[in-house]
């Protein structure tokens, strides 16, 4: 049977299949009214892939560009960025030679933040905290990919773990993260502020599609 969505701790759920078509807002279907916005009205494109039959729609970033918003979201409510966190993204790589600094997901900024960045066929999960700038890299293939990045800052030495396509990539332990996000905008499909994990500026849009971007609060 197809794997089902994890709901425990789910705080943001940007799912193209659940979005309202034809406007410029990507609705958070977790129900917290935390919409992000495209530059203009766009519609998701249909997806039919045997590797993940649950995928039925995505945003073509080459056409739509990235969506952004939620300024300061992770710095509120505690703030969220001093708790454990899990980030999940489902995306399609159409060209593994498309260049560096392709931003799949990012929040925060150059001082503190979290990002998934694609450099040709290498994926980076970047976590830039108070005392660590972590770049966890792994090779990636063309086609649909499902990545999960986990940040643990509660109850012991900080750590970062990475999963790719239902496989455990590894864990980096004994890090000094403490606080993993600043107050800048969140970006999906492209950078919206000064992004961690890439060389300069706000990076480039991903050459491909984004189907899902999720954040699980205080959840490892």
GROMACS .gro file of C-alpha atoms in nm:
model
  220
    1UNK     CA    1   0.000   0.000   0.000
    2UNK     CA    2   0.117   0.358  -0.057
    3UNK     CA    3   0.276   0.523   0.246
    4UNK     CA    4   0.044   0.759   0.428
    5UNK     CA    5   0.122   1.112   0.543
    6UNK     CA    6   0.256   1.154   0.896
    7UNK     CA    7   0.031   1.393   1.089
    8UNK     CA    8   0.194   1.408   1.433
    9UNK     CA    9   0.340   1.755   1.476
   10UNK     CA   10   0.243   1.867   1.125
   11UNK     CA   11   0.241   2.247   1.135
   12UNK     CA   12   0.277   2.351   0.770
   13UNK     CA   13   0.158   2.143   0.475
   14UNK     CA   14   0.204   2.289   0.127
   15UNK     CA   15   0.057   2.018  -0.095
   16UNK     CA   16  -0.006   2.112  -0.458
   17UNK     CA   17  -0.278   1.847  -0.484
   18UNK     CA   18  -0.474   2.015  -0.202
   19UNK     CA   19  -0.429   2.372  -0.324
   20UNK     CA   20  -0.687   2.600  -0.486
   21UNK     CA   21  -0.599   2.641  -0.851
   22UNK     CA   22  -0.567   2.966  -1.044
   23UNK     CA   23  -0.468   3.215  -0.774
   24UNK     CA   24  -0.131   3.334  -0.648
   25UNK     CA   25  -0.159   3.182  -0.299
   26UNK     CA   26  -0.031   2.838  -0.201
   27UNK     CA   27  -0.265   2.745   0.082
   28UNK     CA   28  -0.135   2.569   0.392
   29UNK     CA   29  -0.363   2.264   0.405
   30UNK     CA   30  -0.264   2.190   0.765
   31UNK     CA   31  -0.520   2.459   0.840
   32UNK     CA   32  -0.316   2.728   1.010
   33UNK     CA   33  -0.393   2.999   0.751
   34UNK     CA   34  -0.022   3.035   0.673
   35UNK     CA   35  -0.033   3.096   0.299
   36UNK     CA   36   0.270   3.170   0.084
   37UNK     CA   37   0.246   3.352  -0.247
   38UNK     CA   38   0.361   3.328  -0.607
   39UNK     CA   39   0.432   3.644  -0.808
   40UNK     CA   40   0.120   3.585  -1.019
   41UNK     CA   41  -0.174   3.349  -1.050
   42UNK     CA   42  -0.063   2.993  -1.127
   43UNK     CA   43  -0.212   2.645  -1.140
   44UNK     CA   44  -0.058   2.310  -1.044
   45UNK     CA   45   0.025   2.064  -1.321
   46UNK     CA   46  -0.087   1.699  -1.310
   47UNK     CA   47   0.166   1.435  -1.203
   48UNK     CA   48   0.156   1.065  -1.287
   49UNK     CA   49   0.463   0.873  -1.171
   50UNK     CA   50   0.484   0.501  -1.087
   51UNK     CA   51   0.754   0.567  -0.826
   52UNK     CA   52   0.503   0.751  -0.607
   53UNK     CA   53   0.137   0.687  -0.694
   54UNK     CA   54   0.020   0.931  -0.424
   55UNK     CA   55   0.155   1.226  -0.626
   56UNK     CA   56  -0.111   1.378  -0.847
   57UNK     CA   57  -0.013   1.746  -0.876
   58UNK     CA   58   0.286   1.980  -0.849
   59UNK     CA   59   0.393   2.334  -0.930
   60UNK     CA   60   0.625   2.373  -1.227
   61UNK     CA   61   0.878   2.617  -1.087
   62UNK     CA   62   1.013   2.704  -1.433
   63UNK     CA   63   0.666   2.840  -1.513
   64UNK     CA   64   0.545   2.968  -1.178
   65UNK     CA   65   0.865   3.066  -1.003
   66UNK     CA   66   0.889   3.008  -0.630
   67UNK     CA   67   0.641   3.097  -0.359
   68UNK     CA   68   0.738   3.288  -0.046
   69UNK     CA   69   0.610   3.449   0.271
   70UNK     CA   70   0.571   3.381   0.646
   71UNK     CA   71   0.821   3.641   0.758
   72UNK     CA   72   0.933   3.560   1.112
   73UNK     CA   73   0.712   3.251   1.136
   74UNK     CA   74   0.978   3.029   1.293
   75UNK     CA   75   1.084   3.299   1.538
   76UNK     CA   76   0.738   3.314   1.697
   77UNK     CA   77   0.557   3.074   1.929
   78UNK     CA   78   0.842   3.006   2.161
   79UNK     CA   79   1.022   3.058   1.920
   80UNK     CA   80   0.977   2.747   1.706
   81UNK     CA   81   1.340   2.759   1.592
   82UNK     CA   82   1.471   2.660   1.935
   83UNK     CA   83   1.278   2.332   1.925
   84UNK     CA   84   1.325   2.009   1.731
   85UNK     CA   85   1.202   2.024   1.373
   86UNK     CA   86   1.143   1.801   1.072
   87UNK     CA   87   1.126   1.931   0.714
   88UNK     CA   88   0.993   1.724   0.425
   89UNK     CA   89   0.997   1.808   0.052
   90UNK     CA   90   0.888   1.612  -0.256
   91UNK     CA   91   1.034   1.748  -0.579
   92UNK     CA   92   1.117   1.653  -0.937
   93UNK     CA   93   1.471   1.703  -1.072
   94UNK     CA   94   1.449   1.749  -1.447
   95UNK     CA   95   1.817   1.821  -1.513
   96UNK     CA   96   2.110   1.704  -1.298
   97UNK     CA   97   2.341   1.946  -1.484
   98UNK     CA   98   2.130   2.256  -1.426
   99UNK     CA   99   2.386   2.433  -1.210
  100UNK     CA  100   2.442   2.540  -0.853
  101UNK     CA  101   2.236   2.715  -0.588
  102UNK     CA  102   1.895   2.583  -0.692
  103UNK     CA  103   1.677   2.650  -0.390
  104UNK     CA  104   1.420   2.382  -0.317
  105UNK     CA  105   1.319   2.514   0.025
  106UNK     CA  106   1.460   2.776   0.261
  107UNK     CA  107   1.381   2.974   0.568
  108UNK     CA  108   1.587   3.218   0.766
  109UNK     CA  109   1.889   3.397   0.626
  110UNK     CA  110   2.265   3.410   0.600
  111UNK     CA  111   2.315   3.423   0.978
  112UNK     CA  112   2.071   3.147   1.077
  113UNK     CA  113   1.847   2.931   0.864
  114UNK     CA  114   1.752   2.600   0.707
  115UNK     CA  115   1.759   2.508   0.337
  116UNK     CA  116   1.747   2.227   0.085
  117UNK     CA  117   1.969   2.333  -0.206
  118UNK     CA  118   2.052   2.146  -0.528
  119UNK     CA  119   2.394   2.179  -0.694
  120UNK     CA  120   2.370   1.978  -1.019
  121UNK     CA  121   2.326   1.622  -0.881
  122UNK     CA  122   2.419   1.696  -0.520
  123UNK     CA  123   2.155   1.779  -0.260
  124UNK     CA  124   2.254   1.986   0.045
  125UNK     CA  125   2.054   1.998   0.366
  126UNK     CA  126   2.191   2.311   0.528
  127UNK     CA  127   2.130   2.398   0.893
  128UNK     CA  128   2.293   2.719   1.008
  129UNK     CA  129   2.253   2.762   1.382
  130UNK     CA  130   2.409   2.979   1.649
  131UNK     CA  131   2.733   2.781   1.663
  132UNK     CA  132   2.726   2.552   1.358
  133UNK     CA  133   2.695   2.589   0.981
  134UNK     CA  134   2.612   2.235   0.872
  135UNK     CA  135   2.608   2.122   0.508
  136UNK     CA  136   2.486   1.764   0.487
  137UNK     CA  137   2.525   1.652   0.124
  138UNK     CA  138   2.415   1.345  -0.074
  139UNK     CA  139   2.399   1.252  -0.442
  140UNK     CA  140   2.058   1.269  -0.607
  141UNK     CA  141   1.910   1.132  -0.929
  142UNK     CA  142   1.684   1.286  -1.191
  143UNK     CA  143   1.315   1.225  -1.136
  144UNK     CA  144   1.093   1.248  -0.831
  145UNK     CA  145   1.268   1.259  -0.496
  146UNK     CA  146   1.142   1.263  -0.138
  147UNK     CA  147   1.373   1.416   0.122
  148UNK     CA  148   1.331   1.450   0.498
  149UNK     CA  149   1.566   1.656   0.715
  150UNK     CA  150   1.553   1.631   1.095
  151UNK     CA  151   1.696   1.879   1.345
  152UNK     CA  152   1.730   1.778   1.711
  153UNK     CA  153   1.816   2.048   1.963
  154UNK     CA  154   1.628   1.923   2.270
  155UNK     CA  155   1.768   1.698   2.539
  156UNK     CA  156   2.134   1.644   2.458
  157UNK     CA  157   2.393   1.723   2.191
  158UNK     CA  158   2.236   1.879   1.880
  159UNK     CA  159   2.220   1.670   1.563
  160UNK     CA  160   2.103   1.674   1.202
  161UNK     CA  161   1.972   1.368   1.016
  162UNK     CA  162   1.885   1.317   0.651
  163UNK     CA  163   1.660   1.068   0.470
  164UNK     CA  164   1.627   1.033   0.092
  165UNK     CA  165   1.365   0.825  -0.087
  166UNK     CA  166   1.282   0.615   0.218
  167UNK     CA  167   1.650   0.548   0.293
  168UNK     CA  168   1.847   0.675   0.592
  169UNK     CA  169   2.145   0.880   0.470
  170UNK     CA  170   2.300   0.948   0.810
  171UNK     CA  171   2.325   1.168   1.119
  172UNK     CA  172   2.574   1.441   1.209
  173UNK     CA  173   2.605   1.445   1.587
  174UNK     CA  174   2.761   1.673   1.849
  175UNK     CA  175   2.662   1.993   1.669
  176UNK     CA  176   2.599   2.333   1.828
  177UNK     CA  177   2.278   2.458   1.668
  178UNK     CA  178   2.063   2.598   1.954
  179UNK     CA  179   1.855   2.825   1.725
  180UNK     CA  180   1.818   2.727   1.359
  181UNK     CA  181   1.625   3.014   1.193
  182UNK     CA  182   1.619   3.389   1.162
  183UNK     CA  183   1.319   3.606   1.090
  184UNK     CA  184   1.327   3.627   0.710
  185UNK     CA  185   1.075   3.486   0.464
  186UNK     CA  186   1.023   3.122   0.380
  187UNK     CA  187   1.076   3.022   0.016
  188UNK     CA  188   0.955   2.712  -0.172
  189UNK     CA  189   1.103   2.643  -0.515
  190UNK     CA  190   1.324   2.951  -0.498
  191UNK     CA  191   1.495   3.166  -0.239
  192UNK     CA  192   1.316   3.465  -0.093
  193UNK     CA  193   1.593   3.608   0.125
  194UNK     CA  194   1.966   3.569   0.182
  195UNK     CA  195   1.981   3.189   0.187
  196UNK     CA  196   2.201   2.957   0.385
  197UNK     CA  197   2.366   2.671   0.201
  198UNK     CA  198   2.445   2.850  -0.122
  199UNK     CA  199   2.717   3.080  -0.245
  200UNK     CA  200   2.557   3.421  -0.281
  201UNK     CA  201   2.237   3.621  -0.303
  202UNK     CA  202   1.906   3.440  -0.293
  203UNK     CA  203   2.010   3.151  -0.519
  204UNK     CA  204   1.823   3.022  -0.823
  205UNK     CA  205   1.485   2.853  -0.873
  206UNK     CA  206   1.495   2.475  -0.898
  207UNK     CA  207   1.485   2.330  -1.251
  208UNK     CA  208   1.187   2.109  -1.185
  209UNK     CA  209   0.865   2.078  -0.992
  210UNK     CA  210   0.762   2.096  -0.627
  211UNK     CA  211   0.472   1.880  -0.507
  212UNK     CA  212   0.497   1.897  -0.127
  213UNK     CA  213   0.676   2.104   0.139
  214UNK     CA  214   0.602   2.029   0.505
  215UNK     CA  215   0.723   2.137   0.848
  216UNK     CA  216   0.669   1.936   1.166
  217UNK     CA  217   0.696   2.150   1.480
  218UNK     CA  218   0.888   2.030   1.786
  219UNK     CA  219   0.909   1.688   1.617
  220UNK     CA  220   1.217   1.483   1.533
   0.00000   0.00000   0.00000
